[in-house]
CSV table of C-alpha atoms and ligand atoms in Angstrom, one decimal:
chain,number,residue,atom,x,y,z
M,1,UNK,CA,-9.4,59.7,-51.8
M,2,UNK,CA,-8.8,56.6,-53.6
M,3,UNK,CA,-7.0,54.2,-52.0
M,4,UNK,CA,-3.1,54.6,-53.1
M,5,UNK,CA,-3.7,58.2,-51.7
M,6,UNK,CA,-4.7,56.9,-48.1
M,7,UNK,CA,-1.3,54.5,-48.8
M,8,UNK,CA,0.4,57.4,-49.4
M,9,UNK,CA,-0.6,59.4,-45.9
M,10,UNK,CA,1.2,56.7,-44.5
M,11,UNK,CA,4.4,57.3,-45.1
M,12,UNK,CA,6.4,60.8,-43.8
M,13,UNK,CA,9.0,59.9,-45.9
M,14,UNK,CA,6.6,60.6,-49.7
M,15,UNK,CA,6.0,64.4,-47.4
M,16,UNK,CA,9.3,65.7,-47.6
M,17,UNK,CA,9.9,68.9,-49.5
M,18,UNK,CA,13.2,71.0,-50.5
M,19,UNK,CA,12.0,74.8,-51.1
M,20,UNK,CA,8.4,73.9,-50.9
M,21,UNK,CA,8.7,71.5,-53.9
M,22,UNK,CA,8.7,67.6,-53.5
M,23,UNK,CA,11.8,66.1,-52.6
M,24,UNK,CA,12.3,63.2,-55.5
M,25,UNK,CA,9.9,60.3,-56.3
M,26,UNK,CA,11.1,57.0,-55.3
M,27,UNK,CA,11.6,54.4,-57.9
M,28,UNK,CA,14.4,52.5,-56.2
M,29,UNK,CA,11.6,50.3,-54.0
M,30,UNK,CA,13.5,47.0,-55.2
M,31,UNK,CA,16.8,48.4,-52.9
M,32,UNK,CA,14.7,49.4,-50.0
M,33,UNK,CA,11.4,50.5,-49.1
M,34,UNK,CA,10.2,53.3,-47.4
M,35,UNK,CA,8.8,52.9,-44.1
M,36,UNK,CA,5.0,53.4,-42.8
M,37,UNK,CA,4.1,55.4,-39.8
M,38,UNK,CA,3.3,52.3,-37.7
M,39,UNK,CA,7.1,51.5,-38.1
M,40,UNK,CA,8.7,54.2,-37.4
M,41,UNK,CA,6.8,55.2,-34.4
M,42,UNK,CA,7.7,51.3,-32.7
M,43,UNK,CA,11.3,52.1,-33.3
M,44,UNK,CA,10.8,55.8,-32.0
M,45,UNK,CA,9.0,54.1,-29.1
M,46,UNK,CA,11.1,51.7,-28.2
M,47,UNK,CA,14.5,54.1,-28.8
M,48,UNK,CA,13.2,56.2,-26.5
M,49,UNK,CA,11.5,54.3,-23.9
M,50,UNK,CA,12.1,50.6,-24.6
M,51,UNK,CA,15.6,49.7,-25.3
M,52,UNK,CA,16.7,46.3,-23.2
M,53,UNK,CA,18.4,42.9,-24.7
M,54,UNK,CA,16.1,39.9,-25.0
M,55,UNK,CA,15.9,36.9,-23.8
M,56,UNK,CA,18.3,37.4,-21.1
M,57,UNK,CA,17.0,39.7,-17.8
M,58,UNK,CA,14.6,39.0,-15.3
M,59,UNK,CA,14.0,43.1,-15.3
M,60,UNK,CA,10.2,44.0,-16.6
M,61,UNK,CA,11.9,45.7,-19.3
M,62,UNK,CA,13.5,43.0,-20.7
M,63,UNK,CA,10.5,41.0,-21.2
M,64,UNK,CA,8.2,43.7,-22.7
M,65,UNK,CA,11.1,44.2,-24.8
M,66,UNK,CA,11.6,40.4,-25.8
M,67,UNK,CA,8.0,40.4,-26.2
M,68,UNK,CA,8.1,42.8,-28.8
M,69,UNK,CA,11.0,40.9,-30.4
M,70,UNK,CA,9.4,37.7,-30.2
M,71,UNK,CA,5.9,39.4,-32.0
M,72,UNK,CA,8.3,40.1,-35.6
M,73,UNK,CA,9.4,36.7,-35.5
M,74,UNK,CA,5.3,35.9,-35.1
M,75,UNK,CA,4.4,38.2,-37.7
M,76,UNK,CA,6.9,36.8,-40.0
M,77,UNK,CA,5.8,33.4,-39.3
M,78,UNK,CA,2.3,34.4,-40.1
M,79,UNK,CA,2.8,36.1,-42.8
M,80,UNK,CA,4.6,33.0,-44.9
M,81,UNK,CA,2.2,30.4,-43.1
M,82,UNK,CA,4.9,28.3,-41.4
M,83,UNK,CA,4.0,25.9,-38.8
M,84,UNK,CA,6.0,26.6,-36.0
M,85,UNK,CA,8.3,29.7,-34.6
M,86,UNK,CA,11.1,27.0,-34.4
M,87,UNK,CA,11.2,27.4,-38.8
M,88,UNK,CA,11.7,31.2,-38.6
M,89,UNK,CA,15.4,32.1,-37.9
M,90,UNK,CA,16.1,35.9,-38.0
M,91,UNK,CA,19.0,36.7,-39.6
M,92,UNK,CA,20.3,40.3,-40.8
M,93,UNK,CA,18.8,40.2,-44.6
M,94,UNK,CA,18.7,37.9,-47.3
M,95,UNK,CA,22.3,37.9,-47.7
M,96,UNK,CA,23.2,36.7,-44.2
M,97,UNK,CA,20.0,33.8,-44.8
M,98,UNK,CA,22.1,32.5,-48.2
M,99,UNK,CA,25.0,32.5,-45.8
M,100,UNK,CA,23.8,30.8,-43.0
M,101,UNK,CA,21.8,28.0,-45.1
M,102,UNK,CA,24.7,27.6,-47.3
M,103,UNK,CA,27.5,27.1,-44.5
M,104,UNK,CA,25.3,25.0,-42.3
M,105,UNK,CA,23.8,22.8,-45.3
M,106,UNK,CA,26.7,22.1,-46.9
M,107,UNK,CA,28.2,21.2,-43.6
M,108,UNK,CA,25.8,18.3,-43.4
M,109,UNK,CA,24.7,17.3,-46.9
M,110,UNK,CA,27.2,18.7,-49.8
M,111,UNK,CA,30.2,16.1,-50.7
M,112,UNK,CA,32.6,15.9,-53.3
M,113,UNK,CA,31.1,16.2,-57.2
M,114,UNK,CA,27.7,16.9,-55.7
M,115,UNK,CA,26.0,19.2,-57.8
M,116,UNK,CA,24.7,23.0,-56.5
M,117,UNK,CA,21.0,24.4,-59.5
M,118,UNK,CA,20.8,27.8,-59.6
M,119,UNK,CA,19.4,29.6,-62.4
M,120,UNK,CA,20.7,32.2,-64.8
M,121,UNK,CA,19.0,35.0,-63.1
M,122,UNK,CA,20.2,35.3,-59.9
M,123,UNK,CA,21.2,38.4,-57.4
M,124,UNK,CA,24.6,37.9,-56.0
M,125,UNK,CA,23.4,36.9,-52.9
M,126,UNK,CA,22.1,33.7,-53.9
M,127,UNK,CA,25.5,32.9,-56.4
M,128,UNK,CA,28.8,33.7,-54.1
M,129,UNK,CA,28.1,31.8,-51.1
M,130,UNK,CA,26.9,28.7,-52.9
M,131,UNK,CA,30.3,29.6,-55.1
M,132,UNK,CA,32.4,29.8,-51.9
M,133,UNK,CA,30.6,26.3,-50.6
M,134,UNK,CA,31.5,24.4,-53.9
M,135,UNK,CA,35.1,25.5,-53.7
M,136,UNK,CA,35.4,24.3,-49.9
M,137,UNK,CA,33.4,20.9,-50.8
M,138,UNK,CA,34.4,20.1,-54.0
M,139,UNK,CA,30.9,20.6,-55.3
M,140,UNK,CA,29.8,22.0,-58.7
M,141,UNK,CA,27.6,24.9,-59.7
M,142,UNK,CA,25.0,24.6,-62.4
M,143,UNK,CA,22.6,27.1,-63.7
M,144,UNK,CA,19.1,26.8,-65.0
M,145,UNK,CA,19.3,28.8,-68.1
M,146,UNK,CA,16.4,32.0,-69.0
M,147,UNK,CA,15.4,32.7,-73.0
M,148,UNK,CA,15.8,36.0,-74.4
M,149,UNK,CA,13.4,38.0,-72.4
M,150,UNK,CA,14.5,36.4,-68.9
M,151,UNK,CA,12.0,33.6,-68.5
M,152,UNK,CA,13.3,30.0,-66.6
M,153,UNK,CA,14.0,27.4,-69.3
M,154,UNK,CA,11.4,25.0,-67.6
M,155,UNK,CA,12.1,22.2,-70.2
M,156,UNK,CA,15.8,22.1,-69.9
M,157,UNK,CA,15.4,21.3,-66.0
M,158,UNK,CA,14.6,17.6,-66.3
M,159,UNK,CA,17.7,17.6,-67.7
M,160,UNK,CA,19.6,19.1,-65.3
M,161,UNK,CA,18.0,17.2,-62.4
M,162,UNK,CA,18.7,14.0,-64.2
M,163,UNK,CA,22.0,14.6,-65.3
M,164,UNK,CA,23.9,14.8,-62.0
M,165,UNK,CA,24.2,15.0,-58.0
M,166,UNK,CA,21.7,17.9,-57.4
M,167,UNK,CA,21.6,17.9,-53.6
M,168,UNK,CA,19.4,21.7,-53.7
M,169,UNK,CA,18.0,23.8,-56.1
M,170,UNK,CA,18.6,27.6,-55.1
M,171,UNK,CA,16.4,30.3,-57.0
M,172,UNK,CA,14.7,33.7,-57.1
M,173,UNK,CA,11.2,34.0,-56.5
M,174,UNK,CA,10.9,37.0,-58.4
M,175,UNK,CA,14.2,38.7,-60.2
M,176,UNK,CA,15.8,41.4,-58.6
M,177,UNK,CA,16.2,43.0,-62.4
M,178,UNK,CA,13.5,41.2,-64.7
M,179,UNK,CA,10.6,41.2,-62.2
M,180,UNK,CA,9.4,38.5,-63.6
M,181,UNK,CA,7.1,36.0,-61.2
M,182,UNK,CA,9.2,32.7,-61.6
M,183,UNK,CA,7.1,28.9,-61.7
M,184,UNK,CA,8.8,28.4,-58.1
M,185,UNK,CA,5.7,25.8,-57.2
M,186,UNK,CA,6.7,23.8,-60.7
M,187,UNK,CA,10.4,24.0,-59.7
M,188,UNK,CA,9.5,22.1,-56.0
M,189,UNK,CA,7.7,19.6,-57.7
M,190,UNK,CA,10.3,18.5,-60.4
M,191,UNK,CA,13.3,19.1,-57.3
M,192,UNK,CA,11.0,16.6,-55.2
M,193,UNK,CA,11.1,13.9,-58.1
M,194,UNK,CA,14.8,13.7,-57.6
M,195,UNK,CA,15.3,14.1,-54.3
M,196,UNK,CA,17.2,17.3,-54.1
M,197,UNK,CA,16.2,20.3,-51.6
M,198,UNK,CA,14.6,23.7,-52.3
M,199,UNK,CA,15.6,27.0,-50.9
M,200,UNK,CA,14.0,30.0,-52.6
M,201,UNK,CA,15.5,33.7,-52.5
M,202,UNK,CA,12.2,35.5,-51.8
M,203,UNK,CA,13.6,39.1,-51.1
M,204,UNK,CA,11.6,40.4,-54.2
M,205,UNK,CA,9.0,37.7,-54.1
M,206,UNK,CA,8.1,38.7,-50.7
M,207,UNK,CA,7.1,42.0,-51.7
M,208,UNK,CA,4.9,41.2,-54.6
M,209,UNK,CA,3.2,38.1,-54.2
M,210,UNK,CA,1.6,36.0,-51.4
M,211,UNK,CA,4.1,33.2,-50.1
M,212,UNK,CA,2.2,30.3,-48.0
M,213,UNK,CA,5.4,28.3,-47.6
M,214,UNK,CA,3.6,24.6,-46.6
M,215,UNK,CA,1.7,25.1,-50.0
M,216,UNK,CA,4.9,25.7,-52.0
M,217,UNK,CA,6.5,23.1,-50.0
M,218,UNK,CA,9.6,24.4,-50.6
M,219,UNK,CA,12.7,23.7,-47.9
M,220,UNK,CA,14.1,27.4,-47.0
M,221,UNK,CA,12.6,30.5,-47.9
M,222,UNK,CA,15.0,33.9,-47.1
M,223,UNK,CA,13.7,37.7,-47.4
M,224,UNK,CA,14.6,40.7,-45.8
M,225,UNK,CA,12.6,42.9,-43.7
M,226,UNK,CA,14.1,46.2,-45.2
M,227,UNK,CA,12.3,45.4,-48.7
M,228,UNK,CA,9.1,44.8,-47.2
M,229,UNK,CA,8.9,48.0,-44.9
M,230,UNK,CA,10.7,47.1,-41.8
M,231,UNK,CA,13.9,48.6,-40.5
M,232,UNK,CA,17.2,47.5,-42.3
M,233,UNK,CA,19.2,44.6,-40.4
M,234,UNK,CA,16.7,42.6,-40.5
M,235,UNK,CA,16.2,39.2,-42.6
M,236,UNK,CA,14.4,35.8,-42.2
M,237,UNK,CA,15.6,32.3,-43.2
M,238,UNK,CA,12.4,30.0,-42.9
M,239,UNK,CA,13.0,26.0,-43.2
M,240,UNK,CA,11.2,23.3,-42.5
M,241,UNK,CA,12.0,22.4,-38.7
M,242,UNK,CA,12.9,18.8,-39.7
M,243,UNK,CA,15.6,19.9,-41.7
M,244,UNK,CA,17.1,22.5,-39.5
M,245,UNK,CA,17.5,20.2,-36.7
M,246,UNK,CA,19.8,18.4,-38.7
M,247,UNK,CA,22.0,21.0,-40.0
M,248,UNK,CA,25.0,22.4,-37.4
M,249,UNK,CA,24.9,25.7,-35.6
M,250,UNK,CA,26.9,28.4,-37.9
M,251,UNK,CA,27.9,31.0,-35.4
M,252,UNK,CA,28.9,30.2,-31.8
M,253,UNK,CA,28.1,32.6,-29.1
M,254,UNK,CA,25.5,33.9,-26.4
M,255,UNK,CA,22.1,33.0,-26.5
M,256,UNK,CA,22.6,30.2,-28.9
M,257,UNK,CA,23.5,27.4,-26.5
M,258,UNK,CA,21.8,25.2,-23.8
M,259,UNK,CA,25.2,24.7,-21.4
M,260,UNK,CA,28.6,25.9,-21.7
M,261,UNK,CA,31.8,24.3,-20.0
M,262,UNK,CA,35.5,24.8,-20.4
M,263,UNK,CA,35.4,21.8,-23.0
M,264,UNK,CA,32.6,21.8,-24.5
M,265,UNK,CA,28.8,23.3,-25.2
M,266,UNK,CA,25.5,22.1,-26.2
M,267,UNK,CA,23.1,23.9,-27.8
M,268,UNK,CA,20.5,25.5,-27.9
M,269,UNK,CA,16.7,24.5,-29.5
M,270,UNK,CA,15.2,26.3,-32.9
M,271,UNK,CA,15.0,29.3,-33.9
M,272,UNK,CA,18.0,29.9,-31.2
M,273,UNK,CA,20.0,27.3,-32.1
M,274,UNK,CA,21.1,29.5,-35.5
M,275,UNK,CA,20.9,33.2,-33.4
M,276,UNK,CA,24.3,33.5,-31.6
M,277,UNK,CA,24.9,37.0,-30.2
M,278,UNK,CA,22.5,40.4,-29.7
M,279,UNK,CA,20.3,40.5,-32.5
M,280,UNK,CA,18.7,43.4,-34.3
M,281,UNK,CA,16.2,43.8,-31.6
M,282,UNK,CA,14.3,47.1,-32.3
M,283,UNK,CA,14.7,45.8,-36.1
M,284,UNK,CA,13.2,42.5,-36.0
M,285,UNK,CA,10.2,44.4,-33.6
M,286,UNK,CA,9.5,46.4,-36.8
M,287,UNK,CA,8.8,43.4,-38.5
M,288,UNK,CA,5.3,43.3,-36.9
M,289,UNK,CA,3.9,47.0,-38.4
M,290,UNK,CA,5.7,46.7,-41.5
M,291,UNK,CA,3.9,42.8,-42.3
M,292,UNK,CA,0.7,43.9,-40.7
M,293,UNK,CA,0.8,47.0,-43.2
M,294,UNK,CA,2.2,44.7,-46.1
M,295,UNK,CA,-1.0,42.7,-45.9
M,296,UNK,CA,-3.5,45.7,-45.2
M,297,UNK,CA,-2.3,47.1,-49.2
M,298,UNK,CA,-2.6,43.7,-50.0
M,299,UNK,CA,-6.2,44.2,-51.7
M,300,UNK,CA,-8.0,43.6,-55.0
M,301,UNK,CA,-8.4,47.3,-55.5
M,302,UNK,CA,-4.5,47.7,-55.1
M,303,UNK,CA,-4.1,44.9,-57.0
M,304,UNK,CA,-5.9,45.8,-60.3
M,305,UNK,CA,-3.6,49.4,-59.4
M,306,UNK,CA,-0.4,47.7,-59.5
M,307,UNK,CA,-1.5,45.8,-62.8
M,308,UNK,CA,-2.5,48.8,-64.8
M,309,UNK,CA,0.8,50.6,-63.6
M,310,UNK,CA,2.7,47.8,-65.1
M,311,UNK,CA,0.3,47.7,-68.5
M,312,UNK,CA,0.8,51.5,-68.3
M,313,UNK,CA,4.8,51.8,-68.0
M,314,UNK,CA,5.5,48.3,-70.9
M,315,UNK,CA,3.4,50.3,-73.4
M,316,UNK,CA,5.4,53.6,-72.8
M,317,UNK,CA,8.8,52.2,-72.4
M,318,UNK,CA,8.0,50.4,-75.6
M,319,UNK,CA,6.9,53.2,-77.4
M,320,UNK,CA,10.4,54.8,-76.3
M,321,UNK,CA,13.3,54.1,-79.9
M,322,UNK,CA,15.6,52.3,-79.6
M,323,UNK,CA,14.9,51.1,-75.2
M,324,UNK,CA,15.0,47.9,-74.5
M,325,UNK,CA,13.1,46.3,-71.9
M,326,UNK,CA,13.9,43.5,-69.5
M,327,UNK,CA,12.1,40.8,-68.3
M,328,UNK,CA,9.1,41.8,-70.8
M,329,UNK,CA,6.9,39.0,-70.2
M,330,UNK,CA,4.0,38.1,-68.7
M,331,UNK,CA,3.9,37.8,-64.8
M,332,UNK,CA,5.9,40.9,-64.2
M,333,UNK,CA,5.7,42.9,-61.2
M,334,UNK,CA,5.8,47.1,-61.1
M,335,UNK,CA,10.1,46.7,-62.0
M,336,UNK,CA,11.2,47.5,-65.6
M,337,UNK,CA,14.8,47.1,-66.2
M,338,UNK,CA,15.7,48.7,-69.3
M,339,UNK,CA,18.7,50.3,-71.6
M,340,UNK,CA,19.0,52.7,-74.1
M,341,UNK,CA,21.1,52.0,-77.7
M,342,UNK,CA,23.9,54.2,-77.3
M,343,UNK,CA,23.5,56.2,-74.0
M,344,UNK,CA,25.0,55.1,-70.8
M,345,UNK,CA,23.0,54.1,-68.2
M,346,UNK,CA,24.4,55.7,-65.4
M,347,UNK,CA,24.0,59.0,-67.5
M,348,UNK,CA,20.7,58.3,-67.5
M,349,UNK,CA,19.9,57.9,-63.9
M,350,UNK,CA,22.5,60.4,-62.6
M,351,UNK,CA,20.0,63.0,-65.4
M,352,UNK,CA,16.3,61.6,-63.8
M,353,UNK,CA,17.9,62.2,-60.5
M,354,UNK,CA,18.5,65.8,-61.6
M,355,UNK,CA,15.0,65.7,-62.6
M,356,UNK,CA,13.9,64.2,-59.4
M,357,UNK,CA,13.2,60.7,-59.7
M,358,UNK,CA,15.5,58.2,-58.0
M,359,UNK,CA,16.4,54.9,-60.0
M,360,UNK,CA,19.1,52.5,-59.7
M,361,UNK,CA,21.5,51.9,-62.3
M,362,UNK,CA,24.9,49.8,-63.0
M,363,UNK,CA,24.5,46.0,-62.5
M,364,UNK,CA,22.3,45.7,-59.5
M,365,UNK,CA,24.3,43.1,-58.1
M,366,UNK,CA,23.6,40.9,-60.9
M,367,UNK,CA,26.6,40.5,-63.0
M,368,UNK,CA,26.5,37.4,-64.7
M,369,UNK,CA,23.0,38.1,-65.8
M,370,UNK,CA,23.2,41.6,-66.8
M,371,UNK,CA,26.7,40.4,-69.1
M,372,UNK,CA,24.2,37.4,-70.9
M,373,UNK,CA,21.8,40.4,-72.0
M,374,UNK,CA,25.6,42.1,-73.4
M,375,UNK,CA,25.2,45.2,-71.2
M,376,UNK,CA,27.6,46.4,-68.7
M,377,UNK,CA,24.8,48.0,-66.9
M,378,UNK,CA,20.6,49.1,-66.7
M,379,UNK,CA,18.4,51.6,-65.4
M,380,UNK,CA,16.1,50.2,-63.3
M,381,UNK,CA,12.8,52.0,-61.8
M,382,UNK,CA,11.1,49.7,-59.2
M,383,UNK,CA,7.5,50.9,-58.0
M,384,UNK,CA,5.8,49.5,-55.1
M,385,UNK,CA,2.1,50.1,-53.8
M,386,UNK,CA,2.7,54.3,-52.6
M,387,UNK,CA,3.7,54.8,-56.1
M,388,UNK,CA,0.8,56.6,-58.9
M,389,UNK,CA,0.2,56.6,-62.0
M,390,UNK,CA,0.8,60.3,-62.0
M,391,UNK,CA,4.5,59.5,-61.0
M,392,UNK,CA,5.0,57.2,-63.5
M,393,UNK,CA,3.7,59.5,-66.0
M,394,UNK,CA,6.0,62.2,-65.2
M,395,UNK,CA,8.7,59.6,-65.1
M,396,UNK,CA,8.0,58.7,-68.6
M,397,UNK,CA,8.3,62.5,-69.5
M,398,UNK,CA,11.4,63.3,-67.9
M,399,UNK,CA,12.8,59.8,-69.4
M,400,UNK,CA,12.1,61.6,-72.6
M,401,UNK,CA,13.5,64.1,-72.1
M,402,UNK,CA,16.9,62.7,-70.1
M,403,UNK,CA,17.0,60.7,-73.8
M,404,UNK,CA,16.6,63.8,-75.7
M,405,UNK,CA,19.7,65.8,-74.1
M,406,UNK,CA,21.9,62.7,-74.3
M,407,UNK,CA,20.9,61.9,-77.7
U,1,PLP,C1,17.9,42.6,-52.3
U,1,PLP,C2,18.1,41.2,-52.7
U,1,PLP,C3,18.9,40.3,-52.1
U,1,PLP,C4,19.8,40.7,-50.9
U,1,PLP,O1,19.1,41.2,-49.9
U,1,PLP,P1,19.9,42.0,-48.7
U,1,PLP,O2,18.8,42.6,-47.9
U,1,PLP,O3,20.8,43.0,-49.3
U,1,PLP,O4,20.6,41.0,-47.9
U,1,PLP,C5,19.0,39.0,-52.5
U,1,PLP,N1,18.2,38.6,-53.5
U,1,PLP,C6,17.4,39.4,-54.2
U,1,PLP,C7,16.5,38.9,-55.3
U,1,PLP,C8,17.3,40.7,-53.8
U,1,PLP,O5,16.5,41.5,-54.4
């Protein structure tokens, strides 16, 4: 048994059959990932026997169960090396992270004509609420452009940084559709030089590479647990404590606040300060398993794996006519966005699903970057550490043949 085959025993979900034959393989890992055993028997555990709110009883439940609540948050904080459980907030996903950090920063530090970096290669979640925060403030959005195959124009960003009001720099660790590994530790630096803040949208990056956030020294750091094994509905924005103490609570609510009057409340300290309301509490338990598995695959066996899966799948796509490959550069992770000259892409995926191999297809919530390739849509097959070799060779042969019939 090598090791991606004792990877595999881990997860029921890579055992399910239809007719005795296997059920699809799962190339759509940069949606969601499959969950390990570990996970899915907390949640069965705590479904079962183990279901009480947090932070609120006295009853014995209720603290074994905030216990278990209050170990994801650890595990999360562990596992991006932040200093304190007051810079973890838990939020419901990447999404509601951008959110929160956008609301609650621009609250304190965007004014007027201030200027909001992103880059060209950005997942909606990290454009629209900066979008809807420079509409209500009067800001400005400006994007760090990428080069033809999707790599950060590092020496236009002097320029950028120098040319206006950047008050934060918002970016993708890794691409959601190019895969790519960006130079986030570079971008820190150059931000620093001028002053302006770092948040870094590290739902992909998460995944793939090892984040120590006090040696990136960035200021926020989002992911979701549902990319990195956990149970969906669960998310973590990380900042750096002096910074969230000065930013305003977002939403208002129970468990959030220190005293309550008729008139008027104060509030509560960090993490809670920014967690109003019942959270995902069997969700954000998960969080423990799924990181503690993260970092078991985390090896220089799997490693060397993951590396000659992506050497493997470049060279084939490439030798495919007339595909085009995205983000093909060095750096990449196991995602290959690609297109084919003349065939749809959704014809494509809805064909390899029909063939058994799910993909994503369409625009991958990436719209502005997918139109500044001049597609309207990719195919994109995302691999994380279950996936083999053997699967990606079949892939490639059904591929073929999906090209063949639509040809
Ligand atoms: C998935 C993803 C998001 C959004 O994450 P949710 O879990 O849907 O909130 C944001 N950015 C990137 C790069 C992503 O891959």
């Amino acid at each position: 048994m090598t090791a991606a085959d004792d990877i595999r025993g881990r997860f029921p979900f890579l055992k399910n059959t239809v007719n005795g034959s296997r059920l699809s393989v799962y190339f759509d890992n940069a949606a969601t990932s499959q969950k390990p055993d570990t996970v899915i028997d907390l949640a069965d555990r705590m479904f079962r026997g183990l279901n009480a709110n947090v932070h609120r009883a006295v009853h014995r439940l209720g603290a074994e169960v905030t216990d278990l609540y209050e170990a994801g948050r650890e595990a999360a904080r562990e596992f991006v090396n932040a200093v304190s459980r007051e810079e973890i907030i838990l939020t419901s996903g990447t999404t509601a992270s951008i959110n929160l950090l956008a609301y609650t920063f621009g609250e304190r530090f965007i004014n007027e004509g201030d200027v909001i970096l992103l880059t060209e290669a950005e997942h909606h979640s990290n454009i629209v609420p900066w979008q809807m925060l420079a509409l209500r403030k009067k800001a400005r959005l400006m994007y760090l452009p990428v080069d033809e195959r999707g790599v950060w124009r590092m020496d236009l960003l002097e320029g950028l940084m120098s040319s206006g009001r950047v008050r934060i720099v918002s970016a993708a660790h890794v691409s959601n559709v190019l895969g790519l590994v960006n130079p986030v530790g570079e971008l820190v630096r150059t931000a620093r030089k001028y002053g302006a803040y770092v948040h870094i949208d590290g739902a992909q990056g998460i995944v793939h590479s090892r984040v120590d956030v006090q040696a990136l020294d960035c200021d926020f750091y989002s992911f979701s647990g549902h990319k990195v094994y956990a149970a969906t509905g669960t998310g973590i924005l990380y900042g750096k404590k002096g910074i969230l103490e000065q930013l305003p609570p977002w939403m208002g609510g129970g468990d959030m606040v220190d005293t309550v009057t008729y008139g008027k409340t104060t509030y509560a300290p960090l993490p809670l300060k920014f967690e109003a309301g019942t959270q995902n509490v069997i969700g954000v338990a998960t969080l423990a398993p799924a990181l503690r598995f993260a970092r078991s695959a985390d090896t220089p066996e799997m490693e060397a794996y993951q590396r000659k899966i992506v050497e493997y799948m470049t060279e084939e796509l490439h030798s495919v006519k007339g595909l085009r490959l995205y983000g093909d550069a060095p750096g990449k992770i196991p995602l290959f966005s690609f297109t084919v000259d003349g065939i749809h892409h959704s014809d494509i995926a809805t064909l390899l699903d029909h063939f058994g191999f799910a993909v994503r297809s369409g625009l991958m919530c990436s719209e502005p970057l997918i139109g500044r390739f001049g597609q309207s849509g990719m195919v994109r097959a995302s691999l994380l550490v279950y996936n083999t070799i053997e699967e990606c060779s079949e892939f490639m042969a059904a591929l073929r043949k999906a090209i063949r019939m639509l040809s």
